């Protein structure tokens, strides 16, 4: 498997949220082979560049994986650049607060934040950048409405 193909399958697993089984069927590689490749890729953190625009509009979301890993991503919505990410076991206030502080310490100005409305994240935002406008992600609102209805 070429490095480019590994990256494509890895992206489908991480961003596209496809399962090993789905990628295996599409790629022709076994689940164990894909797991081996992806574990190597997970062990090497990518180098991320951050946007130096006047303001970024962050999308903040955590994605949970079956092995009790949570990937929290802070992404600039305008230029589609990841500003920061954290691999952790959950969306915890202290870590979210630290991440927002680190983003500000990099010189990034936050113009607005869109998130899922997680209580610990909202608390961290109010603490670190209280004047930044926050809106709830429409996808998360729709999901909650479907649960309530």
mmCIF file of C-alpha atoms in Angstrom:
data_model
loop_
_atom_site.group_PDB
_atom_site.id
_atom_site.type_symbol
_atom_site.label_atom_id
_atom_site.label_comp_id
_atom_site.label_asym_id
_atom_site.label_seq_id
_atom_site.Cartn_x
_atom_site.Cartn_y
_atom_site.Cartn_z
ATOM 1 C CA UNK A 1 0.000 0.000 0.000
ATOM 2 C CA UNK A 2 1.475 3.363 -0.984
ATOM 3 C CA UNK A 3 1.832 6.130 1.599
ATOM 4 C CA UNK A 4 -0.726 8.216 -0.309
ATOM 5 C CA UNK A 5 -3.277 5.383 -0.150
ATOM 6 C CA UNK A 6 -2.583 4.891 3.564
ATOM 7 C CA UNK A 7 -3.285 8.583 4.105
ATOM 8 C CA UNK A 8 -6.523 8.383 2.119
ATOM 9 C CA UNK A 9 -7.783 5.373 4.112
ATOM 10 C CA UNK A 10 -6.600 6.933 7.386
ATOM 11 C CA UNK A 11 -8.473 10.146 6.578
ATOM 12 C CA UNK A 12 -11.627 8.151 5.808
ATOM 13 C CA UNK A 13 -11.271 6.452 9.198
ATOM 14 C CA UNK A 14 -10.571 9.641 11.189
ATOM 15 C CA UNK A 15 -12.537 12.330 9.364
ATOM 16 C CA UNK A 16 -15.035 10.251 7.426
ATOM 17 C CA UNK A 17 -15.715 8.079 10.474
ATOM 18 C CA UNK A 18 -15.715 4.909 8.392
ATOM 19 C CA UNK A 19 -15.153 1.642 10.232
ATOM 20 C CA UNK A 20 -12.249 -0.713 9.651
ATOM 21 C CA UNK A 21 -14.697 -3.126 8.049
ATOM 22 C CA UNK A 22 -15.946 -0.512 5.568
ATOM 23 C CA UNK A 23 -12.415 0.525 4.609
ATOM 24 C CA UNK A 24 -11.347 -3.120 4.363
ATOM 25 C CA UNK A 25 -14.169 -3.859 1.919
ATOM 26 C CA UNK A 26 -13.318 -0.784 -0.141
ATOM 27 C CA UNK A 27 -9.526 -1.174 -0.098
ATOM 28 C CA UNK A 28 -9.156 -4.947 -0.199
ATOM 29 C CA UNK A 29 -6.837 -4.908 2.844
ATOM 30 C CA UNK A 30 -7.633 -6.893 5.973
ATOM 31 C CA UNK A 31 -8.836 -5.201 9.139
ATOM 32 C CA UNK A 32 -5.638 -6.243 10.965
ATOM 33 C CA UNK A 33 -3.455 -4.740 8.208
ATOM 34 C CA UNK A 34 -5.382 -1.461 8.370
ATOM 35 C CA UNK A 35 -5.130 -1.416 12.175
ATOM 36 C CA UNK A 36 -1.377 -1.929 11.953
ATOM 37 C CA UNK A 37 -0.972 0.926 9.437
ATOM 38 C CA UNK A 38 -3.241 3.285 11.362
ATOM 39 C CA UNK A 39 -1.521 2.581 14.703
ATOM 40 C CA UNK A 40 1.790 3.620 13.132
ATOM 41 C CA UNK A 41 0.177 6.773 11.762
ATOM 42 C CA UNK A 42 -1.422 7.582 15.138
ATOM 43 C CA UNK A 43 1.957 7.297 16.867
ATOM 44 C CA UNK A 44 3.367 10.120 14.711
ATOM 45 C CA UNK A 45 1.713 13.444 15.360
ATOM 46 C CA UNK A 46 1.313 15.505 12.201
ATOM 47 C CA UNK A 47 2.918 18.922 11.990
ATOM 48 C CA UNK A 48 0.166 21.473 11.967
ATOM 49 C CA UNK A 49 0.394 25.028 10.771
ATOM 50 C CA UNK A 50 -1.829 27.594 12.354
ATOM 51 C CA UNK A 51 -3.603 30.405 10.633
ATOM 52 C CA UNK A 52 -2.263 33.895 11.177
ATOM 53 C CA UNK A 53 -5.412 35.599 9.941
ATOM 54 C CA UNK A 54 -6.746 38.509 11.934
ATOM 55 C CA UNK A 55 -9.451 36.286 13.380
ATOM 56 C CA UNK A 56 -10.340 32.635 13.161
ATOM 57 C CA UNK A 57 -13.766 31.141 13.582
ATOM 58 C CA UNK A 58 -13.203 27.884 15.388
ATOM 59 C CA UNK A 59 -15.147 24.688 15.048
ATOM 60 C CA UNK A 60 -14.455 22.655 18.181
ATOM 61 C CA UNK A 61 -15.533 19.043 18.426
ATOM 62 C CA UNK A 62 -14.505 15.802 20.040
ATOM 63 C CA UNK A 63 -14.690 12.472 18.242
ATOM 64 C CA UNK A 64 -14.762 9.322 20.357
ATOM 65 C CA UNK A 65 -13.218 6.061 19.206
ATOM 66 C CA UNK A 66 -14.005 2.580 20.478
ATOM 67 C CA UNK A 67 -10.709 2.249 22.357
ATOM 68 C CA UNK A 68 -11.605 5.048 24.816
ATOM 69 C CA UNK A 69 -9.703 7.672 22.844
ATOM 70 C CA UNK A 70 -11.171 11.091 22.212
ATOM 71 C CA UNK A 71 -9.745 13.359 19.505
ATOM 72 C CA UNK A 72 -10.590 17.018 20.189
ATOM 73 C CA UNK A 73 -10.040 19.210 17.133
ATOM 74 C CA UNK A 74 -9.916 23.011 16.968
ATOM 75 C CA UNK A 75 -10.422 23.935 13.316
ATOM 76 C CA UNK A 76 -10.583 27.281 11.513
ATOM 77 C CA UNK A 77 -13.906 27.248 9.686
ATOM 78 C CA UNK A 78 -12.887 29.798 7.024
ATOM 79 C CA UNK A 79 -9.632 28.278 5.757
ATOM 80 C CA UNK A 80 -10.336 24.702 6.899
ATOM 81 C CA UNK A 81 -7.077 24.513 8.845
ATOM 82 C CA UNK A 82 -6.675 22.631 12.095
ATOM 83 C CA UNK A 83 -5.305 25.069 14.662
ATOM 84 C CA UNK A 84 -4.785 22.550 17.462
ATOM 85 C CA UNK A 85 -5.827 19.054 18.453
ATOM 86 C CA UNK A 86 -5.629 16.888 21.548
ATOM 87 C CA UNK A 87 -5.769 13.132 21.940
ATOM 88 C CA UNK A 88 -7.306 12.369 25.316
ATOM 89 C CA UNK A 89 -9.890 10.175 27.025
ATOM 90 C CA UNK A 90 -12.697 12.754 27.079
ATOM 91 C CA UNK A 91 -13.711 16.400 26.818
ATOM 92 C CA UNK A 92 -12.462 17.666 30.187
ATOM 93 C CA UNK A 93 -12.723 21.275 31.367
ATOM 94 C CA UNK A 94 -9.072 21.671 32.419
ATOM 95 C CA UNK A 95 -7.754 20.318 29.107
ATOM 96 C CA UNK A 96 -10.184 22.367 27.015
ATOM 97 C CA UNK A 97 -9.267 25.488 28.985
ATOM 98 C CA UNK A 98 -5.564 24.775 28.462
ATOM 99 C CA UNK A 99 -6.103 24.235 24.727
ATOM 100 C CA UNK A 100 -7.924 27.553 24.326
ATOM 101 C CA UNK A 101 -5.174 29.310 26.289
ATOM 102 C CA UNK A 102 -2.546 27.691 24.044
ATOM 103 C CA UNK A 103 -4.378 28.866 20.925
ATOM 104 C CA UNK A 104 -4.435 32.425 22.254
ATOM 105 C CA UNK A 105 -0.763 32.160 23.295
ATOM 106 C CA UNK A 106 0.112 31.265 19.690
ATOM 107 C CA UNK A 107 -1.186 34.704 18.738
ATOM 108 C CA UNK A 108 -4.383 33.405 17.188
ATOM 109 C CA UNK A 109 -7.353 35.727 17.630
ATOM 110 C CA UNK A 110 -10.657 33.927 18.007
ATOM 111 C CA UNK A 111 -13.558 35.729 16.324
ATOM 112 C CA UNK A 112 -16.194 33.124 17.117
ATOM 113 C CA UNK A 113 -16.686 29.503 18.128
ATOM 114 C CA UNK A 114 -19.109 26.846 16.914
ATOM 115 C CA UNK A 115 -19.372 23.761 19.126
ATOM 116 C CA UNK A 116 -21.687 20.978 20.261
ATOM 117 C CA UNK A 117 -22.699 22.757 23.470
ATOM 118 C CA UNK A 118 -20.740 20.449 25.796
ATOM 119 C CA UNK A 119 -20.941 21.934 29.316
ATOM 120 C CA UNK A 120 -17.232 21.614 30.071
ATOM 121 C CA UNK A 121 -16.342 23.260 26.755
ATOM 122 C CA UNK A 122 -18.766 26.143 27.306
ATOM 123 C CA UNK A 123 -17.319 26.647 30.791
ATOM 124 C CA UNK A 124 -13.763 26.722 29.368
ATOM 125 C CA UNK A 125 -14.786 29.218 26.674
ATOM 126 C CA UNK A 126 -16.447 31.501 29.265
ATOM 127 C CA UNK A 127 -13.291 31.364 31.388
ATOM 128 C CA UNK A 128 -10.645 31.887 28.672
ATOM 129 C CA UNK A 129 -12.416 34.044 26.096
ATOM 130 C CA UNK A 130 -15.650 35.351 27.604
ATOM 131 C CA UNK A 131 -16.294 37.984 24.918
ATOM 132 C CA UNK A 132 -16.077 35.551 21.993
ATOM 133 C CA UNK A 133 -19.479 34.743 20.453
ATOM 134 C CA UNK A 134 -20.434 31.066 20.661
ATOM 135 C CA UNK A 135 -23.048 29.224 18.642
ATOM 136 C CA UNK A 136 -24.209 25.655 18.784
ATOM 137 C CA UNK A 137 -23.595 23.450 15.754
ATOM 138 C CA UNK A 138 -26.790 22.832 13.770
ATOM 139 C CA UNK A 139 -25.974 19.150 13.302
ATOM 140 C CA UNK A 140 -25.796 18.685 17.066
ATOM 141 C CA UNK A 141 -29.051 20.621 17.530
ATOM 142 C CA UNK A 142 -30.760 18.395 14.941
ATOM 143 C CA UNK A 143 -29.481 15.246 16.654
ATOM 144 C CA UNK A 144 -30.835 16.387 20.015
ATOM 145 C CA UNK A 145 -34.199 17.308 18.478
ATOM 146 C CA UNK A 146 -34.493 13.821 16.985
ATOM 147 C CA UNK A 147 -33.747 12.292 20.390
ATOM 148 C CA UNK A 148 -36.345 14.492 22.117
ATOM 149 C CA UNK A 149 -38.995 13.832 19.484
#
